[in-house]
């Protein structure tokens, strides 16, 4: 058995890629791991170290670097890993629309953060906390993933009465995807 020529190696590699790679579809496990890596990135932006944030999300630091490594920097070998201030990574997330929660692709850390803050305000409004309506009003005219955020209290009340606002997860569960 001799060495394969460069052309034969390339052809074999091309076959392997077409067999195993699915460019727009991820396995459930891989999608869950990517979501946890995004959570680690968010924790790092709030001041946690890579190792502490990864431990909190039950994921290895090396796995985080695999999924969001282009958003991490290390000034010198052996120094602490630091995250970029923002990113343009895409995540599948649940957005509340007049028809109920809809799964959309949300691009960028600022949009993901906006949706997270909106959901916190929405939960506070649902629990009847004082000042929650003002928090919701702050999102007037803003959108996430091309969908405007609902700030009309009457519409939110009708959605709640219809039991439509009852989603728990912000990020889409990989199991629920078809």
PDB file of N, CA and C in Angstrom, residues 6-79:
ATOM      1  N   UNK A   6      -2.037  13.388  -4.242  1.00  0.00           N
ATOM      2  CA  UNK A   6      -2.755  14.555  -3.719  1.00  0.00           C
ATOM      3  C   UNK A   6      -4.179  14.587  -4.234  1.00  0.00           C
ATOM      4  N   UNK A   7      -4.356  14.269  -5.510  1.00  0.00           N
ATOM      5  CA  UNK A   7      -5.696  14.265  -6.102  1.00  0.00           C
ATOM      6  C   UNK A   7      -6.600  13.235  -5.455  1.00  0.00           C
ATOM      7  N   UNK A   8      -6.056  12.051  -5.152  1.00  0.00           N
ATOM      8  CA  UNK A   8      -6.842  10.991  -4.514  1.00  0.00           C
ATOM      9  C   UNK A   8      -7.218  11.388  -3.086  1.00  0.00           C
ATOM     10  N   UNK A   9      -6.291  12.044  -2.380  1.00  0.00           N
ATOM     11  CA  UNK A   9      -6.591  12.495  -1.004  1.00  0.00           C
ATOM     12  C   UNK A   9      -7.698  13.532  -1.026  1.00  0.00           C
ATOM     13  N   UNK A  10      -7.628  14.468  -1.988  1.00  0.00           N
ATOM     14  CA  UNK A  10      -8.660  15.504  -2.091  1.00  0.00           C
ATOM     15  C   UNK A  10     -10.014  14.886  -2.410  1.00  0.00           C
ATOM     16  N   UNK A  11     -10.046  13.908  -3.314  1.00  0.00           N
ATOM     17  CA  UNK A  11     -11.305  13.262  -3.682  1.00  0.00           C
ATOM     18  C   UNK A  11     -11.890  12.514  -2.489  1.00  0.00           C
ATOM     19  N   UNK A  12     -11.037  11.805  -1.731  1.00  0.00           N
ATOM     20  CA  UNK A  12     -11.498  11.095  -0.545  1.00  0.00           C
ATOM     21  C   UNK A  12     -12.045  12.072   0.480  1.00  0.00           C
ATOM     22  N   UNK A  13     -11.350  13.169   0.687  1.00  0.00           N
ATOM     23  CA  UNK A  13     -11.792  14.191   1.651  1.00  0.00           C
ATOM     24  C   UNK A  13     -13.127  14.796   1.215  1.00  0.00           C
ATOM     25  N   UNK A  14     -13.294  15.041  -0.084  1.00  0.00           N
ATOM     26  CA  UNK A  14     -14.549  15.601  -0.589  1.00  0.00           C
ATOM     27  C   UNK A  14     -15.700  14.642  -0.327  1.00  0.00           C
ATOM     28  N   UNK A  15     -15.470  13.337  -0.514  1.00  0.00           N
ATOM     29  CA  UNK A  15     -16.519  12.345  -0.233  1.00  0.00           C
ATOM     30  C   UNK A  15     -16.878  12.347   1.239  1.00  0.00           C
ATOM     31  N   UNK A  16     -15.859  12.405   2.099  1.00  0.00           N
ATOM     32  CA  UNK A  16     -16.121  12.425   3.537  1.00  0.00           C
ATOM     33  C   UNK A  16     -16.946  13.640   3.919  1.00  0.00           C
ATOM     34  N   UNK A  17     -16.615  14.798   3.371  1.00  0.00           N
ATOM     35  CA  UNK A  17     -17.343  16.020   3.699  1.00  0.00           C
ATOM     36  C   UNK A  17     -18.793  15.943   3.247  1.00  0.00           C
ATOM     37  N   UNK A  18     -19.030  15.404   2.061  1.00  0.00           N
ATOM     38  CA  UNK A  18     -20.414  15.346   1.583  1.00  0.00           C
ATOM     39  C   UNK A  18     -21.219  14.318   2.368  1.00  0.00           C
ATOM     40  N   UNK A  19     -20.573  13.265   2.853  1.00  0.00           N
ATOM     41  CA  UNK A  19     -21.277  12.264   3.647  1.00  0.00           C
ATOM     42  C   UNK A  19     -21.649  12.786   5.028  1.00  0.00           C
ATOM     43  N   UNK A  20     -20.714  13.447   5.685  1.00  0.00           N
ATOM     44  CA  UNK A  20     -20.899  13.773   7.094  1.00  0.00           C
ATOM     45  C   UNK A  20     -21.370  15.187   7.369  1.00  0.00           C
ATOM     46  N   UNK A  21     -21.108  16.119   6.467  1.00  0.00           N
ATOM     47  CA  UNK A  21     -21.452  17.504   6.807  1.00  0.00           C
ATOM     48  C   UNK A  21     -22.855  17.839   6.333  1.00  0.00           C
ATOM     49  N   UNK A  22     -23.559  18.527   7.208  1.00  0.00           N
ATOM     50  CA  UNK A  22     -24.872  19.065   6.877  1.00  0.00           C
ATOM     51  C   UNK A  22     -24.781  20.543   7.196  1.00  0.00           C
ATOM     52  N   UNK A  23     -24.576  21.400   6.191  1.00  0.00           N
ATOM     53  CA  UNK A  23     -24.230  22.788   6.447  1.00  0.00           C
ATOM     54  C   UNK A  23     -25.232  23.564   7.301  1.00  0.00           C
ATOM     55  N   UNK A  24     -26.526  23.356   7.136  1.00  0.00           N
ATOM     56  CA  UNK A  24     -27.504  24.149   7.875  1.00  0.00           C
ATOM     57  C   UNK A  24     -28.218  23.362   8.962  1.00  0.00           C
ATOM     58  N   UNK A  25     -27.850  22.105   9.151  1.00  0.00           N
ATOM     59  CA  UNK A  25     -28.517  21.298  10.156  1.00  0.00           C
ATOM     60  C   UNK A  25     -27.485  20.791  11.159  1.00  0.00           C
ATOM     61  N   UNK A  26     -27.810  20.946  12.397  1.00  0.00           N
ATOM     62  CA  UNK A  26     -26.937  20.453  13.455  1.00  0.00           C
ATOM     63  C   UNK A  26     -27.660  19.370  14.219  1.00  0.00           C
ATOM     64  N   UNK A  27     -26.888  18.457  14.773  1.00  0.00           N
ATOM     65  CA  UNK A  27     -27.512  17.455  15.621  1.00  0.00           C
ATOM     66  C   UNK A  27     -28.014  18.144  16.888  1.00  0.00           C
ATOM     67  N   UNK A  28     -28.937  17.506  17.567  1.00  0.00           N
ATOM     68  CA  UNK A  28     -29.485  18.075  18.794  1.00  0.00           C
ATOM     69  C   UNK A  28     -28.393  18.331  19.822  1.00  0.00           C
ATOM     70  N   UNK A  29     -27.492  17.399  19.949  1.00  0.00           N
ATOM     71  CA  UNK A  29     -26.420  17.533  20.933  1.00  0.00           C
ATOM     72  C   UNK A  29     -25.501  18.702  20.585  1.00  0.00           C
ATOM     73  N   UNK A  30     -25.176  18.826  19.302  1.00  0.00           N
ATOM     74  CA  UNK A  30     -24.298  19.900  18.865  1.00  0.00           C
ATOM     75  C   UNK A  30     -24.963  21.262  19.066  1.00  0.00           C
ATOM     76  N   UNK A  31     -26.260  21.359  18.780  1.00  0.00           N
ATOM     77  CA  UNK A  31     -26.986  22.620  18.964  1.00  0.00           C
ATOM     78  C   UNK A  31     -27.036  22.994  20.440  1.00  0.00           C
ATOM     79  N   UNK A  32     -27.245  22.008  21.303  1.00  0.00           N
ATOM     80  CA  UNK A  32     -27.267  22.270  22.739  1.00  0.00           C
ATOM     81  C   UNK A  32     -25.898  22.734  23.219  1.00  0.00           C
ATOM     82  N   UNK A  33     -24.844  22.106  22.730  1.00  0.00           N
ATOM     83  CA  UNK A  33     -23.480  22.487  23.113  1.00  0.00           C
ATOM     84  C   UNK A  33     -23.172  23.907  22.639  1.00  0.00           C
ATOM     85  N   UNK A  34     -23.604  24.249  21.435  1.00  0.00           N
ATOM     86  CA  UNK A  34     -23.374  25.603  20.915  1.00  0.00           C
ATOM     87  C   UNK A  34     -24.114  26.641  21.757  1.00  0.00           C
ATOM     88  N   UNK A  35     -25.340  26.327  22.164  1.00  0.00           N
ATOM     89  CA  UNK A  35     -26.087  27.249  23.025  1.00  0.00           C
ATOM     90  C   UNK A  35     -25.379  27.460  24.357  1.00  0.00           C
ATOM     91  N   UNK A  36     -24.844  26.376  24.919  1.00  0.00           N
ATOM     92  CA  UNK A  36     -24.108  26.518  26.184  1.00  0.00           C
ATOM     93  C   UNK A  36     -22.837  27.344  25.985  1.00  0.00           C
ATOM     94  N   UNK A  37     -22.171  27.186  24.832  1.00  0.00           N
ATOM     95  CA  UNK A  37     -20.978  27.991  24.537  1.00  0.00           C
ATOM     96  C   UNK A  37     -21.349  29.469  24.431  1.00  0.00           C
ATOM     97  N   UNK A  38     -22.505  29.774  23.844  1.00  0.00           N
ATOM     98  CA  UNK A  38     -22.967  31.164  23.772  1.00  0.00           C
ATOM     99  C   UNK A  38     -23.255  31.715  25.169  1.00  0.00           C
ATOM    100  N   UNK A  39     -23.794  30.873  26.045  1.00  0.00           N
ATOM    101  CA  UNK A  39     -24.031  31.306  27.430  1.00  0.00           C
ATOM    102  C   UNK A  39     -22.710  31.617  28.139  1.00  0.00           C
ATOM    103  N   UNK A  40     -21.687  30.794  27.873  1.00  0.00           N
ATOM    104  CA  UNK A  40     -20.364  31.044  28.460  1.00  0.00           C
ATOM    105  C   UNK A  40     -19.828  32.381  27.959  1.00  0.00           C
ATOM    106  N   UNK A  41     -19.975  32.638  26.672  1.00  0.00           N
ATOM    107  CA  UNK A  41     -19.512  33.905  26.094  1.00  0.00           C
ATOM    108  C   UNK A  41     -20.210  35.090  26.770  1.00  0.00           C
ATOM    109  N   UNK A  42     -21.507  34.970  27.013  1.00  0.00           N
ATOM    110  CA  UNK A  42     -22.244  36.038  27.687  1.00  0.00           C
ATOM    111  C   UNK A  42     -21.735  36.229  29.117  1.00  0.00           C
ATOM    112  N   UNK A  43     -21.466  35.137  29.818  1.00  0.00           N
ATOM    113  CA  UNK A  43     -20.934  35.237  31.186  1.00  0.00           C
ATOM    114  C   UNK A  43     -19.565  35.908  31.191  1.00  0.00           C
ATOM    115  N   UNK A  44     -18.745  35.592  30.195  1.00  0.00           N
ATOM    116  CA  UNK A  44     -17.418  36.202  30.115  1.00  0.00           C
ATOM    117  C   UNK A  44     -17.533  37.708  29.895  1.00  0.00           C
ATOM    118  N   UNK A  45     -18.526  38.128  29.131  1.00  0.00           N
ATOM    119  CA  UNK A  45     -18.733  39.563  28.907  1.00  0.00           C
ATOM    120  C   UNK A  45     -19.166  40.267  30.183  1.00  0.00           C
ATOM    121  N   UNK A  46     -19.716  39.508  31.128  1.00  0.00           N
ATOM    122  CA  UNK A  46     -20.112  40.085  32.413  1.00  0.00           C
ATOM    123  C   UNK A  46     -18.992  39.972  33.450  1.00  0.00           C
ATOM    124  N   UNK A  47     -17.809  39.501  33.034  1.00  0.00           N
ATOM    125  CA  UNK A  47     -16.648  39.529  33.914  1.00  0.00           C
ATOM    126  C   UNK A  47     -16.147  38.197  34.426  1.00  0.00           C
ATOM    127  N   UNK A  48     -16.819  37.103  34.137  1.00  0.00           N
ATOM    128  CA  UNK A  48     -16.343  35.795  34.607  1.00  0.00           C
ATOM    129  C   UNK A  48     -15.189  35.310  33.733  1.00  0.00           C
ATOM    130  N   UNK A  49     -14.340  34.466  34.298  1.00  0.00           N
ATOM    131  CA  UNK A  49     -13.258  33.864  33.529  1.00  0.00           C
ATOM    132  C   UNK A  49     -13.830  32.745  32.668  1.00  0.00           C
ATOM    133  N   UNK A  50     -13.080  32.348  31.656  1.00  0.00           N
ATOM    134  CA  UNK A  50     -13.520  31.273  30.782  1.00  0.00           C
ATOM    135  C   UNK A  50     -13.757  29.993  31.574  1.00  0.00           C
ATOM    136  N   UNK A  51     -12.830  29.630  32.438  1.00  0.00           N
ATOM    137  CA  UNK A  51     -12.970  28.371  33.167  1.00  0.00           C
ATOM    138  C   UNK A  51     -14.166  28.397  34.123  1.00  0.00           C
ATOM    139  N   UNK A  52     -14.376  29.498  34.823  1.00  0.00           N
ATOM    140  CA  UNK A  52     -15.496  29.584  35.752  1.00  0.00           C
ATOM    141  C   UNK A  52     -16.836  29.583  35.004  1.00  0.00           C
ATOM    142  N   UNK A  53     -16.911  30.338  33.920  1.00  0.00           N
ATOM    143  CA  UNK A  53     -18.146  30.399  33.127  1.00  0.00           C
ATOM    144  C   UNK A  53     -18.437  29.036  32.502  1.00  0.00           C
ATOM    145  N   UNK A  54     -17.408  28.370  32.000  1.00  0.00           N
ATOM    146  CA  UNK A  54     -17.595  27.048  31.393  1.00  0.00           C
ATOM    147  C   UNK A  54     -18.056  26.037  32.441  1.00  0.00           C
ATOM    148  N   UNK A  55     -17.480  26.098  33.621  1.00  0.00           N
ATOM    149  CA  UNK A  55     -17.883  25.190  34.695  1.00  0.00           C
ATOM    150  C   UNK A  55     -19.335  25.418  35.063  1.00  0.00           C
ATOM    151  N   UNK A  56     -19.772  26.676  35.105  1.00  0.00           N
ATOM    152  CA  UNK A  56     -21.159  26.994  35.442  1.00  0.00           C
ATOM    153  C   UNK A  56     -22.137  26.450  34.404  1.00  0.00           C
ATOM    154  N   UNK A  57     -21.699  26.377  33.162  1.00  0.00           N
ATOM    155  CA  UNK A  57     -22.565  25.891  32.074  1.00  0.00           C
ATOM    156  C   UNK A  57     -22.322  24.421  31.752  1.00  0.00           C
ATOM    157  N   UNK A  58     -21.480  23.748  32.546  1.00  0.00           N
ATOM    158  CA  UNK A  58     -21.180  22.320  32.369  1.00  0.00           C
ATOM    159  C   UNK A  58     -20.635  22.013  30.976  1.00  0.00           C
ATOM    160  N   UNK A  59     -19.602  22.750  30.607  1.00  0.00           N
ATOM    161  CA  UNK A  59     -18.972  22.568  29.300  1.00  0.00           C
ATOM    162  C   UNK A  59     -17.471  22.805  29.475  1.00  0.00           C
ATOM    163  N   UNK A  60     -16.668  22.125  28.696  1.00  0.00           N
ATOM    164  CA  UNK A  60     -15.219  22.286  28.793  1.00  0.00           C
ATOM    165  C   UNK A  60     -14.788  23.585  28.116  1.00  0.00           C
ATOM    166  N   UNK A  61     -13.771  24.267  28.667  1.00  0.00           N
ATOM    167  CA  UNK A  61     -13.246  25.472  28.009  1.00  0.00           C
ATOM    168  C   UNK A  61     -12.786  25.219  26.573  1.00  0.00           C
ATOM    169  N   UNK A  62     -12.223  24.046  26.316  1.00  0.00           N
ATOM    170  CA  UNK A  62     -11.785  23.730  24.957  1.00  0.00           C
ATOM    171  C   UNK A  62     -12.981  23.664  24.001  1.00  0.00           C
ATOM    172  N   UNK A  63     -14.111  23.169  24.485  1.00  0.00           N
ATOM    173  CA  UNK A  63     -15.308  23.101  23.655  1.00  0.00           C
ATOM    174  C   UNK A  63     -15.840  24.497  23.374  1.00  0.00           C
ATOM    175  N   UNK A  64     -15.762  25.369  24.369  1.00  0.00           N
ATOM    176  CA  UNK A  64     -16.181  26.762  24.166  1.00  0.00           C
ATOM    177  C   UNK A  64     -15.318  27.395  23.089  1.00  0.00           C
ATOM    178  N   UNK A  65     -14.011  27.180  23.164  1.00  0.00           N
ATOM    179  CA  UNK A  65     -13.103  27.740  22.158  1.00  0.00           C
ATOM    180  C   UNK A  65     -13.410  27.175  20.770  1.00  0.00           C
ATOM    181  N   UNK A  66     -13.848  25.927  20.712  1.00  0.00           N
ATOM    182  CA  UNK A  66     -14.196  25.316  19.421  1.00  0.00           C
ATOM    183  C   UNK A  66     -15.392  26.035  18.788  1.00  0.00           C
ATOM    184  N   UNK A  67     -16.405  26.340  19.590  1.00  0.00           N
ATOM    185  CA  UNK A  67     -17.638  26.914  19.043  1.00  0.00           C
ATOM    186  C   UNK A  67     -17.607  28.431  18.908  1.00  0.00           C
ATOM    187  N   UNK A  68     -16.952  29.135  19.812  1.00  0.00           N
ATOM    188  CA  UNK A  68     -16.935  30.603  19.747  1.00  0.00           C
ATOM    189  C   UNK A  68     -15.524  31.158  19.838  1.00  0.00           C
ATOM    190  N   UNK A  69     -14.564  30.368  19.430  1.00  0.00           N
ATOM    191  CA  UNK A  69     -13.162  30.744  19.555  1.00  0.00           C
ATOM    192  C   UNK A  69     -12.784  32.022  18.840  1.00  0.00           C
ATOM    193  N   UNK A  70     -13.466  32.325  17.739  1.00  0.00           N
ATOM    194  CA  UNK A  70     -13.128  33.554  17.018  1.00  0.00           C
ATOM    195  C   UNK A  70     -13.601  34.792  17.781  1.00  0.00           C
ATOM    196  N   UNK A  71     -14.335  34.613  18.866  1.00  0.00           N
ATOM    197  CA  UNK A  71     -14.776  35.738  19.699  1.00  0.00           C
ATOM    198  C   UNK A  71     -13.913  35.881  20.959  1.00  0.00           C
ATOM    199  N   UNK A  72     -12.917  35.005  21.103  1.00  0.00           N
ATOM    200  CA  UNK A  72     -12.052  35.009  22.287  1.00  0.00           C
ATOM    201  C   UNK A  72     -10.637  35.403  21.894  1.00  0.00           C
ATOM    202  N   UNK A  73      -9.964  36.114  22.792  1.00  0.00           N
ATOM    203  CA  UNK A  73      -8.582  36.552  22.564  1.00  0.00           C
ATOM    204  C   UNK A  73      -7.749  36.227  23.794  1.00  0.00           C
ATOM    205  N   UNK A  74      -6.483  35.916  23.552  1.00  0.00           N
ATOM    206  CA  UNK A  74      -5.533  35.687  24.630  1.00  0.00           C
ATOM    207  C   UNK A  74      -4.323  36.562  24.316  1.00  0.00           C
ATOM    208  N   UNK A  75      -4.020  37.508  25.203  1.00  0.00           N
ATOM    209  CA  UNK A  75      -2.952  38.475  24.922  1.00  0.00           C
ATOM    210  C   UNK A  75      -1.587  37.815  24.777  1.00  0.00           C
ATOM    211  N   UNK A  76      -1.336  36.785  25.560  1.00  0.00           N
ATOM    212  CA  UNK A  76      -0.078  36.044  25.471  1.00  0.00           C
ATOM    213  C   UNK A  76      -0.331  34.629  25.977  1.00  0.00           C
ATOM    214  N   UNK A  77       0.538  33.723  25.610  1.00  0.00           N
ATOM    215  CA  UNK A  77       0.395  32.348  26.047  1.00  0.00           C
ATOM    216  C   UNK A  77       0.373  32.275  27.572  1.00  0.00           C
ATOM    217  N   UNK A  78      -0.581  31.553  28.101  1.00  0.00           N
ATOM    218  CA  UNK A  78      -0.699  31.427  29.549  1.00  0.00           C
ATOM    219  C   UNK A  78      -1.522  32.523  30.196  1.00  0.00           C
ATOM    220  N   UNK A  79      -1.889  33.540  29.440  1.00  0.00           N
ATOM    221  CA  UNK A  79      -2.703  34.635  29.974  1.00  0.00           C
ATOM    222  C   UNK A  79      -4.179  34.276  29.890  1.00  0.00           C
TER     223      UNK A  79
END
